[in-house]
PDB file of C-alpha atoms in Angstrom:
ATOM      1  CA  GLU O   1      28.027 -48.746  34.496  1.00 79.00           C
ATOM      2  CA  ALA O   2      24.292 -49.471  34.362  1.00 78.00           C
ATOM      3  CA  GLN O   3      22.751 -47.392  31.640  1.00 93.00           C
ATOM      4  CA  VAL O   4      20.251 -46.965  28.855  1.00 96.00           C
ATOM      5  CA  THR O   5      21.873 -45.791  25.637  1.00 97.00           C
ATOM      6  CA  GLN O   6      20.004 -44.065  22.851  1.00 97.00           C
ATOM      7  CA  ASN O   7      21.354 -43.093  19.472  1.00 97.00           C
ATOM      8  CA  PRO O   8      21.508 -40.675  17.884  1.00 97.00           C
ATOM      9  CA  ARG O   9      21.175 -37.751  20.304  1.00 96.00           C
ATOM     10  CA  TYR O  10      20.107 -35.408  17.528  1.00 97.00           C
ATOM     11  CA  LEU O  11      18.516 -36.207  14.190  1.00 97.00           C
ATOM     12  CA  ILE O  12      17.200 -33.981  11.442  1.00 97.00           C
ATOM     13  CA  THR O  13      15.389 -35.673   8.609  1.00 96.00           C
ATOM     14  CA  VAL O  14      12.828 -35.030   5.894  1.00 97.00           C
ATOM     15  CA  THR O  15       9.242 -36.138   5.636  1.00 97.00           C
ATOM     16  CA  GLY O  16       8.853 -39.718   4.512  1.00 97.00           C
ATOM     17  CA  LYS O  17      12.431 -40.902   4.999  1.00 97.00           C
ATOM     18  CA  LYS O  18      12.448 -43.994   7.192  1.00 97.00           C
ATOM     19  CA  LEU O  19      14.526 -43.791  10.325  1.00 97.00           C
ATOM     20  CA  THR O  20      15.384 -45.866  13.370  1.00 98.00           C
ATOM     21  CA  VAL O  21      16.319 -44.672  16.819  1.00 98.00           C
ATOM     22  CA  THR O  22      18.236 -47.311  18.709  1.00 98.00           C
ATOM     23  CA  CYS O  23      17.957 -48.075  22.399  1.00 98.00           C
ATOM     24  CA  SER O  24      20.061 -50.490  24.373  1.00 98.00           C
ATOM     25  CA  GLN O  25      20.211 -51.325  28.081  1.00 97.00           C
ATOM     26  CA  ASN O  26      22.820 -53.329  29.959  1.00 95.00           C
ATOM     27  CA  MET O  27      20.803 -54.082  33.087  1.00 94.00           C
ATOM     28  CA  ASN O  28      19.012 -57.203  31.838  1.00 94.00           C
ATOM     29  CA  HIS O  29      15.647 -55.517  32.372  1.00 94.00           C
ATOM     30  CA  GLU O  30      12.612 -57.217  30.902  1.00 93.00           C
ATOM     31  CA  TYR O  31      10.492 -54.085  30.558  1.00 93.00           C
ATOM     32  CA  MET O  32      11.374 -51.329  28.116  1.00 95.00           C
ATOM     33  CA  SER O  33       9.388 -48.436  26.736  1.00 95.00           C
ATOM     34  CA  TRP O  34       9.480 -45.372  24.526  1.00 97.00           C
ATOM     35  CA  TYR O  35       8.159 -41.930  25.407  1.00 97.00           C
ATOM     36  CA  ARG O  36       7.898 -38.702  23.524  1.00 97.00           C
ATOM     37  CA  GLN O  37       8.053 -35.330  25.213  1.00 97.00           C
ATOM     38  CA  ASP O  38       6.332 -32.285  23.774  1.00 95.00           C
ATOM     39  CA  PRO O  39       5.999 -28.796  25.275  1.00 90.00           C
ATOM     40  CA  GLY O  40       2.984 -28.532  27.526  1.00 88.00           C
ATOM     41  CA  LEU O  41       2.161 -32.225  27.191  1.00 91.00           C
ATOM     42  CA  GLY O  42       4.731 -33.914  29.400  1.00 92.00           C
ATOM     43  CA  LEU O  43       5.883 -37.403  28.521  1.00 95.00           C
ATOM     44  CA  ARG O  44       3.557 -39.728  26.691  1.00 95.00           C
ATOM     45  CA  GLN O  45       4.170 -43.416  26.183  1.00 94.00           C
ATOM     46  CA  ILE O  46       4.481 -44.606  22.589  1.00 96.00           C
ATOM     47  CA  TYR O  47       5.117 -48.331  22.929  1.00 96.00           C
ATOM     48  CA  TYR O  48       6.299 -50.683  25.591  1.00 94.00           C
ATOM     49  CA  SER O  49       7.642 -54.201  25.800  1.00 94.00           C
ATOM     50  CA  MET O  50       7.224 -56.563  28.712  1.00 91.00           C
ATOM     51  CA  ASN O  51       9.810 -58.999  27.368  1.00 93.00           C
ATOM     52  CA  VAL O  52      11.428 -60.352  24.232  1.00 96.00           C
ATOM     53  CA  GLU O  53       8.930 -60.604  21.363  1.00 95.00           C
ATOM     54  CA  VAL O  54       6.210 -58.985  23.513  1.00 94.00           C
ATOM     55  CA  THR O  55       5.297 -55.420  22.576  1.00 95.00           C
ATOM     56  CA  ASP O  56       2.189 -53.331  23.046  1.00 93.00           C
ATOM     57  CA  LYS O  57       0.843 -49.902  22.221  1.00 94.00           C
ATOM     58  CA  GLY O  58       1.083 -47.051  24.650  1.00 92.00           C
ATOM     59  CA  ASP O  59      -0.931 -43.863  24.521  1.00 91.00           C
ATOM     60  CA  VAL O  60       0.373 -42.418  21.238  1.00 96.00           C
ATOM     61  CA  PRO O  61       1.496 -45.296  18.974  1.00 97.00           C
ATOM     62  CA  GLU O  62       0.350 -43.944  15.611  1.00 97.00           C
ATOM     63  CA  GLY O  63       3.170 -43.593  13.114  1.00 97.00           C
ATOM     64  CA  TYR O  64       5.635 -45.701  15.098  1.00 98.00           C
ATOM     65  CA  LYS O  65       6.817 -49.291  15.163  1.00 98.00           C
ATOM     66  CA  VAL O  66       9.023 -51.159  17.580  1.00 98.00           C
ATOM     67  CA  SER O  67      10.665 -54.539  17.795  1.00 97.00           C
ATOM     68  CA  ARG O  68      12.102 -56.557  20.638  1.00 97.00           C
ATOM     69  CA  LYS O  69      14.153 -59.393  19.203  1.00 97.00           C
ATOM     70  CA  GLU O  70      16.548 -59.490  22.124  1.00 96.00           C
ATOM     71  CA  LYS O  71      16.293 -58.319  25.691  1.00 96.00           C
ATOM     72  CA  ARG O  72      18.821 -55.517  25.559  1.00 97.00           C
ATOM     73  CA  ASN O  73      17.589 -53.710  22.426  1.00 98.00           C
ATOM     74  CA  PHE O  74      14.344 -51.892  21.732  1.00 98.00           C
ATOM     75  CA  PRO O  75      14.551 -49.790  18.566  1.00 98.00           C
ATOM     76  CA  LEU O  76      11.928 -47.220  17.605  1.00 98.00           C
ATOM     77  CA  ILE O  77      11.094 -47.144  13.910  1.00 98.00           C
ATOM     78  CA  LEU O  78       9.435 -44.341  12.003  1.00 98.00           C
ATOM     79  CA  GLU O  79       8.509 -45.784   8.610  1.00 96.00           C
ATOM     80  CA  SER O  80       7.383 -42.470   7.135  1.00 97.00           C
ATOM     81  CA  PRO O  81       8.162 -39.593   9.491  1.00 98.00           C
ATOM     82  CA  SER O  82       6.004 -36.504   9.435  1.00 97.00           C
ATOM     83  CA  PRO O  83       6.573 -33.041  10.929  1.00 97.00           C
ATOM     84  CA  ASN O  84       4.193 -33.785  13.822  1.00 97.00           C
ATOM     85  CA  GLN O  85       6.675 -36.390  14.992  1.00 98.00           C
ATOM     86  CA  THR O  86       9.209 -33.687  15.697  1.00 98.00           C
ATOM     87  CA  SER O  87       9.806 -34.244  19.390  1.00 98.00           C
ATOM     88  CA  LEU O  88      12.169 -35.308  22.134  1.00 97.00           C
ATOM     89  CA  TYR O  89      12.187 -39.079  22.519  1.00 98.00           C
ATOM     90  CA  PHE O  90      13.171 -41.091  25.555  1.00 97.00           C
ATOM     91  CA  CYS O  91      13.790 -44.776  25.874  1.00 97.00           C
ATOM     92  CA  ALA O  92      13.521 -46.363  29.300  1.00 95.00           C
ATOM     93  CA  SER O  93      13.956 -49.703  30.965  1.00 94.00           C
ATOM     94  CA  ARG O  94      12.373 -50.654  34.234  1.00 90.00           C
ATOM     95  CA  SER O  95      13.358 -52.584  37.289  1.00 83.00           C
ATOM     96  CA  GLN O  96      11.197 -52.931  40.405  1.00 77.00           C
ATOM     97  CA  GLY O  97       8.974 -50.124  39.290  1.00 76.00           C
ATOM     98  CA  LEU O  98      11.742 -47.618  38.684  1.00 84.00           C
ATOM     99  CA  LEU O  99      12.287 -46.299  35.159  1.00 88.00           C
ATOM    100  CA  HIS O 100      15.832 -45.730  33.974  1.00 92.00           C
ATOM    101  CA  PHE O 101      15.880 -43.273  31.092  1.00 95.00           C
ATOM    102  CA  GLY O 102      18.259 -42.788  28.236  1.00 96.00           C
ATOM    103  CA  ASN O 103      19.575 -39.296  27.526  1.00 95.00           C
ATOM    104  CA  GLY O 104      17.010 -38.600  24.854  1.00 96.00           C
ATOM    105  CA  THR O 105      16.919 -38.171  21.083  1.00 97.00           C
ATOM    106  CA  ARG O 106      15.847 -34.863  19.662  1.00 97.00           C
ATOM    107  CA  LEU O 107      14.196 -35.499  16.312  1.00 98.00           C
ATOM    108  CA  THR O 108      13.291 -32.824  13.809  1.00 98.00           C
ATOM    109  CA  VAL O 109      11.255 -33.750  10.739  1.00 98.00           C
ATOM    110  CA  THR O 110      11.116 -31.076   8.043  1.00 97.00           C
TER     111      THR O 110
ATOM    112  CA  ALA J   1      -7.211 -44.602  33.959  1.00 78.00           C
ATOM    113  CA  GLN J   2      -4.719 -42.585  35.899  1.00 85.00           C
ATOM    114  CA  LYS J   3      -4.384 -38.848  35.784  1.00 92.00           C
ATOM    115  CA  VAL J   4      -1.519 -36.712  37.015  1.00 95.00           C
ATOM    116  CA  THR J   5      -2.123 -33.010  37.453  1.00 96.00           C
ATOM    117  CA  GLN J   6       0.631 -30.497  37.927  1.00 96.00           C
ATOM    118  CA  ALA J   7      -1.337 -27.300  38.153  1.00 93.00           C
ATOM    119  CA  GLN J   8       1.694 -25.019  38.114  1.00 96.00           C
ATOM    120  CA  THR J   9       3.049 -24.614  34.614  1.00 95.00           C
ATOM    121  CA  GLU J  10       5.838 -22.234  35.580  1.00 97.00           C
ATOM    122  CA  ILE J  11       7.232 -20.968  38.858  1.00 97.00           C
ATOM    123  CA  SER J  12       9.851 -18.266  39.270  1.00 97.00           C
ATOM    124  CA  VAL J  13      11.590 -17.606  42.576  1.00 97.00           C
ATOM    125  CA  VAL J  14      14.629 -15.804  43.858  1.00 97.00           C
ATOM    126  CA  GLU J  15      17.533 -17.804  45.187  1.00 97.00           C
ATOM    127  CA  LYS J  16      17.168 -18.955  48.811  1.00 97.00           C
ATOM    128  CA  GLU J  17      13.389 -18.877  48.679  1.00 97.00           C
ATOM    129  CA  ASP J  18      11.491 -22.052  49.497  1.00 97.00           C
ATOM    130  CA  VAL J  19       9.297 -23.390  46.719  1.00 97.00           C
ATOM    131  CA  THR J  20       6.643 -26.113  46.605  1.00 97.00           C
ATOM    132  CA  LEU J  21       5.655 -27.976  43.470  1.00 97.00           C
ATOM    133  CA  ASP J  22       2.191 -29.478  43.531  1.00 96.00           C
ATOM    134  CA  CYS J  23       1.083 -32.821  42.160  1.00 97.00           C
ATOM    135  CA  VAL J  24      -2.261 -34.569  42.325  1.00 96.00           C
ATOM    136  CA  TYR J  25      -2.580 -38.187  41.260  1.00 94.00           C
ATOM    137  CA  GLU J  26      -5.980 -39.666  40.526  1.00 92.00           C
ATOM    138  CA  THR J  27      -6.459 -43.391  40.171  1.00 89.00           C
ATOM    139  CA  ARG J  28      -8.824 -46.188  41.098  1.00 88.00           C
ATOM    140  CA  ASP J  29      -5.932 -48.424  42.067  1.00 86.00           C
ATOM    141  CA  THR J  30      -5.578 -49.018  45.785  1.00 85.00           C
ATOM    142  CA  THR J  31      -1.867 -49.652  45.413  1.00 86.00           C
ATOM    143  CA  TYR J  32       0.160 -47.262  43.356  1.00 88.00           C
ATOM    144  CA  TYR J  33       3.554 -45.618  43.065  1.00 89.00           C
ATOM    145  CA  LEU J  34       4.462 -41.977  42.732  1.00 91.00           C
ATOM    146  CA  PHE J  35       7.632 -40.460  41.382  1.00 92.00           C
ATOM    147  CA  TRP J  36       9.326 -37.156  40.862  1.00 95.00           C
ATOM    148  CA  TYR J  37      11.821 -36.613  38.055  1.00 95.00           C
ATOM    149  CA  LYS J  38      13.952 -33.569  37.328  1.00 96.00           C
ATOM    150  CA  GLN J  39      14.854 -32.451  33.817  1.00 96.00           C
ATOM    151  CA  PRO J  40      17.643 -29.861  33.837  1.00 95.00           C
ATOM    152  CA  PRO J  41      18.330 -27.694  30.777  1.00 93.00           C
ATOM    153  CA  SER J  42      20.667 -30.389  29.443  1.00 92.00           C
ATOM    154  CA  GLY J  43      17.579 -32.517  28.834  1.00 92.00           C
ATOM    155  CA  GLU J  44      18.164 -35.778  30.676  1.00 93.00           C
ATOM    156  CA  LEU J  45      15.632 -37.120  33.155  1.00 94.00           C
ATOM    157  CA  VAL J  46      16.935 -37.504  36.680  1.00 92.00           C
ATOM    158  CA  PHE J  47      15.079 -39.677  39.182  1.00 91.00           C
ATOM    159  CA  LEU J  48      14.447 -37.928  42.506  1.00 92.00           C
ATOM    160  CA  ILE J  49      12.094 -40.041  44.570  1.00 89.00           C
ATOM    161  CA  ARG J  50       9.637 -42.910  44.546  1.00 88.00           C
ATOM    162  CA  ARG J  51       6.809 -43.288  47.047  1.00 87.00           C
ATOM    163  CA  ASN J  52       4.405 -46.195  47.580  1.00 85.00           C
ATOM    164  CA  SER J  53       0.740 -45.482  48.269  1.00 84.00           C
ATOM    165  CA  PHE J  54       0.773 -47.432  51.510  1.00 82.00           C
ATOM    166  CA  ASP J  55       3.631 -45.364  52.922  1.00 78.00           C
ATOM    167  CA  GLU J  56       2.518 -41.902  53.964  1.00 75.00           C
ATOM    168  CA  GLN J  57       5.696 -40.950  55.727  1.00 75.00           C
ATOM    169  CA  ASN J  58       7.102 -37.694  54.530  1.00 78.00           C
ATOM    170  CA  GLU J  59      10.659 -37.784  53.325  1.00 80.00           C
ATOM    171  CA  ILE J  60      13.496 -35.333  53.508  1.00 81.00           C
ATOM    172  CA  SER J  61      16.694 -35.511  51.530  1.00 82.00           C
ATOM    173  CA  GLY J  62      18.933 -32.532  52.033  1.00 89.00           C
ATOM    174  CA  ARG J  63      17.073 -29.475  50.732  1.00 92.00           C
ATOM    175  CA  TYR J  64      14.353 -31.625  49.182  1.00 93.00           C
ATOM    176  CA  SER J  65      11.260 -32.867  50.971  1.00 91.00           C
ATOM    177  CA  TRP J  66       8.149 -34.661  49.853  1.00 91.00           C
ATOM    178  CA  ASN J  67       4.700 -34.616  51.408  1.00 91.00           C
ATOM    179  CA  PHE J  68       2.382 -37.446  50.395  1.00 90.00           C
ATOM    180  CA  GLN J  69      -1.234 -37.282  51.528  1.00 89.00           C
ATOM    181  CA  LYS J  70      -3.335 -40.163  50.339  1.00 85.00           C
ATOM    182  CA  SER J  71      -6.586 -38.531  51.434  1.00 87.00           C
ATOM    183  CA  THR J  72      -6.098 -35.687  48.968  1.00 88.00           C
ATOM    184  CA  SER J  73      -4.097 -37.687  46.378  1.00 88.00           C
ATOM    185  CA  SER J  74      -1.353 -35.117  46.617  1.00 91.00           C
ATOM    186  CA  PHE J  75       2.364 -35.670  46.413  1.00 93.00           C
ATOM    187  CA  ASN J  76       3.986 -32.283  46.785  1.00 94.00           C
ATOM    188  CA  PHE J  77       7.667 -31.515  46.486  1.00 94.00           C
ATOM    189  CA  THR J  78       9.376 -28.727  48.415  1.00 95.00           C
ATOM    190  CA  ILE J  79      12.810 -27.294  47.779  1.00 95.00           C
ATOM    191  CA  THR J  80      14.178 -25.384  50.730  1.00 95.00           C
ATOM    192  CA  ALA J  81      16.587 -22.503  50.165  1.00 97.00           C
ATOM    193  CA  SER J  82      16.433 -22.864  46.405  1.00 97.00           C
ATOM    194  CA  GLN J  83      19.553 -22.496  44.290  1.00 97.00           C
ATOM    195  CA  VAL J  84      20.087 -21.556  40.675  1.00 96.00           C
ATOM    196  CA  VAL J  85      21.066 -25.163  39.942  1.00 96.00           C
ATOM    197  CA  ASP J  86      17.550 -26.221  40.907  1.00 97.00           C
ATOM    198  CA  SER J  87      16.243 -24.540  37.760  1.00 97.00           C
ATOM    199  CA  ALA J  88      14.678 -27.319  35.727  1.00 97.00           C
ATOM    200  CA  VAL J  89      11.434 -28.881  34.626  1.00 97.00           C
ATOM    201  CA  TYR J  90      10.048 -31.178  37.298  1.00 97.00           C
ATOM    202  CA  PHE J  91       7.755 -34.047  36.420  1.00 96.00           C
ATOM    203  CA  CYS J  92       5.459 -35.924  38.731  1.00 96.00           C
ATOM    204  CA  ALA J  93       4.441 -39.413  37.610  1.00 94.00           C
ATOM    205  CA  GLY J  94       2.252 -42.203  38.905  1.00 91.00           C
ATOM    206  CA  GLY J  95       1.644 -45.843  38.149  1.00 87.00           C
ATOM    207  CA  GLY J  96      -0.417 -48.760  39.380  1.00 79.00           C
ATOM    208  CA  SER J  97       0.339 -52.416  39.881  1.00 69.00           C
ATOM    209  CA  ASN J  98       1.242 -52.780  36.207  1.00 69.00           C
ATOM    210  CA  TYR J  99       3.803 -50.030  36.691  1.00 63.00           C
ATOM    211  CA  LYS J 100       2.648 -48.141  33.596  1.00 77.00           C
ATOM    212  CA  LEU J 101       3.692 -44.612  34.406  1.00 86.00           C
ATOM    213  CA  THR J 102       1.570 -41.612  33.596  1.00 91.00           C
ATOM    214  CA  PHE J 103       3.391 -38.309  33.684  1.00 94.00           C
ATOM    215  CA  GLY J 104       2.145 -34.857  34.510  1.00 95.00           C
ATOM    216  CA  LYS J 105       2.811 -32.021  32.094  1.00 95.00           C
ATOM    217  CA  GLY J 106       5.677 -30.720  34.157  1.00 96.00           C
ATOM    218  CA  THR J 107       6.461 -27.563  36.112  1.00 97.00           C
ATOM    219  CA  LEU J 108       9.212 -25.255  34.893  1.00 97.00           C
ATOM    220  CA  LEU J 109      11.062 -23.884  37.895  1.00 98.00           C
ATOM    221  CA  THR J 110      13.310 -20.893  37.396  1.00 98.00           C
ATOM    222  CA  VAL J 111      15.509 -19.826  40.282  1.00 97.00           C
ATOM    223  CA  ASN J 112      16.918 -16.375  39.771  1.00 97.00           C
ATOM    224  CA  PRO J 113      20.129 -15.217  41.444  1.00 95.00           C
TER     225      PRO J 113
END
């Protein structure tokens, strides 16, 4: 089954403790991206990757890092999480203009 | 830069009513793509429709219909005979030739029994 898989689905952590949210797709898509969703703000792009080893900033990249060492994986790294990064995160891959989303990761930073 | 405006923050209707969700997409691109996604209470994002800027045909899929008017940059979504299961947040999104999608802030639709 074609899918984008994010883990974990829920994560509660404390300020400053590094964390990684994993994202994997099995559709051989070149383009992948990360979004965060906040109430009243919709979805905003954090980072995107056009292909392996090619990443670029989206609209709200501050406080985040990504890597794209292989086509299927696109992890989101928070080196020092802060409470304002409490949000719902979505990973997506794209084919022919259509985004396929993962099921989301709800992150709470206390 | 693109801008997606969903003017309706929340809409509440009674089951079987028709409801229209508005979306306005502003861009300087001559070719662009518009989307609607549904986010039910479970949280996942469900793709509903994609429309190209050069195709102004309206589309109907069951109880759902979409009206794209390039002249007004609007891409409205109508649910006919709404049902409780239609309750969700609906996002409109648009992107240009680079396919970078910009999302609206979403419209929360509540369908009451």
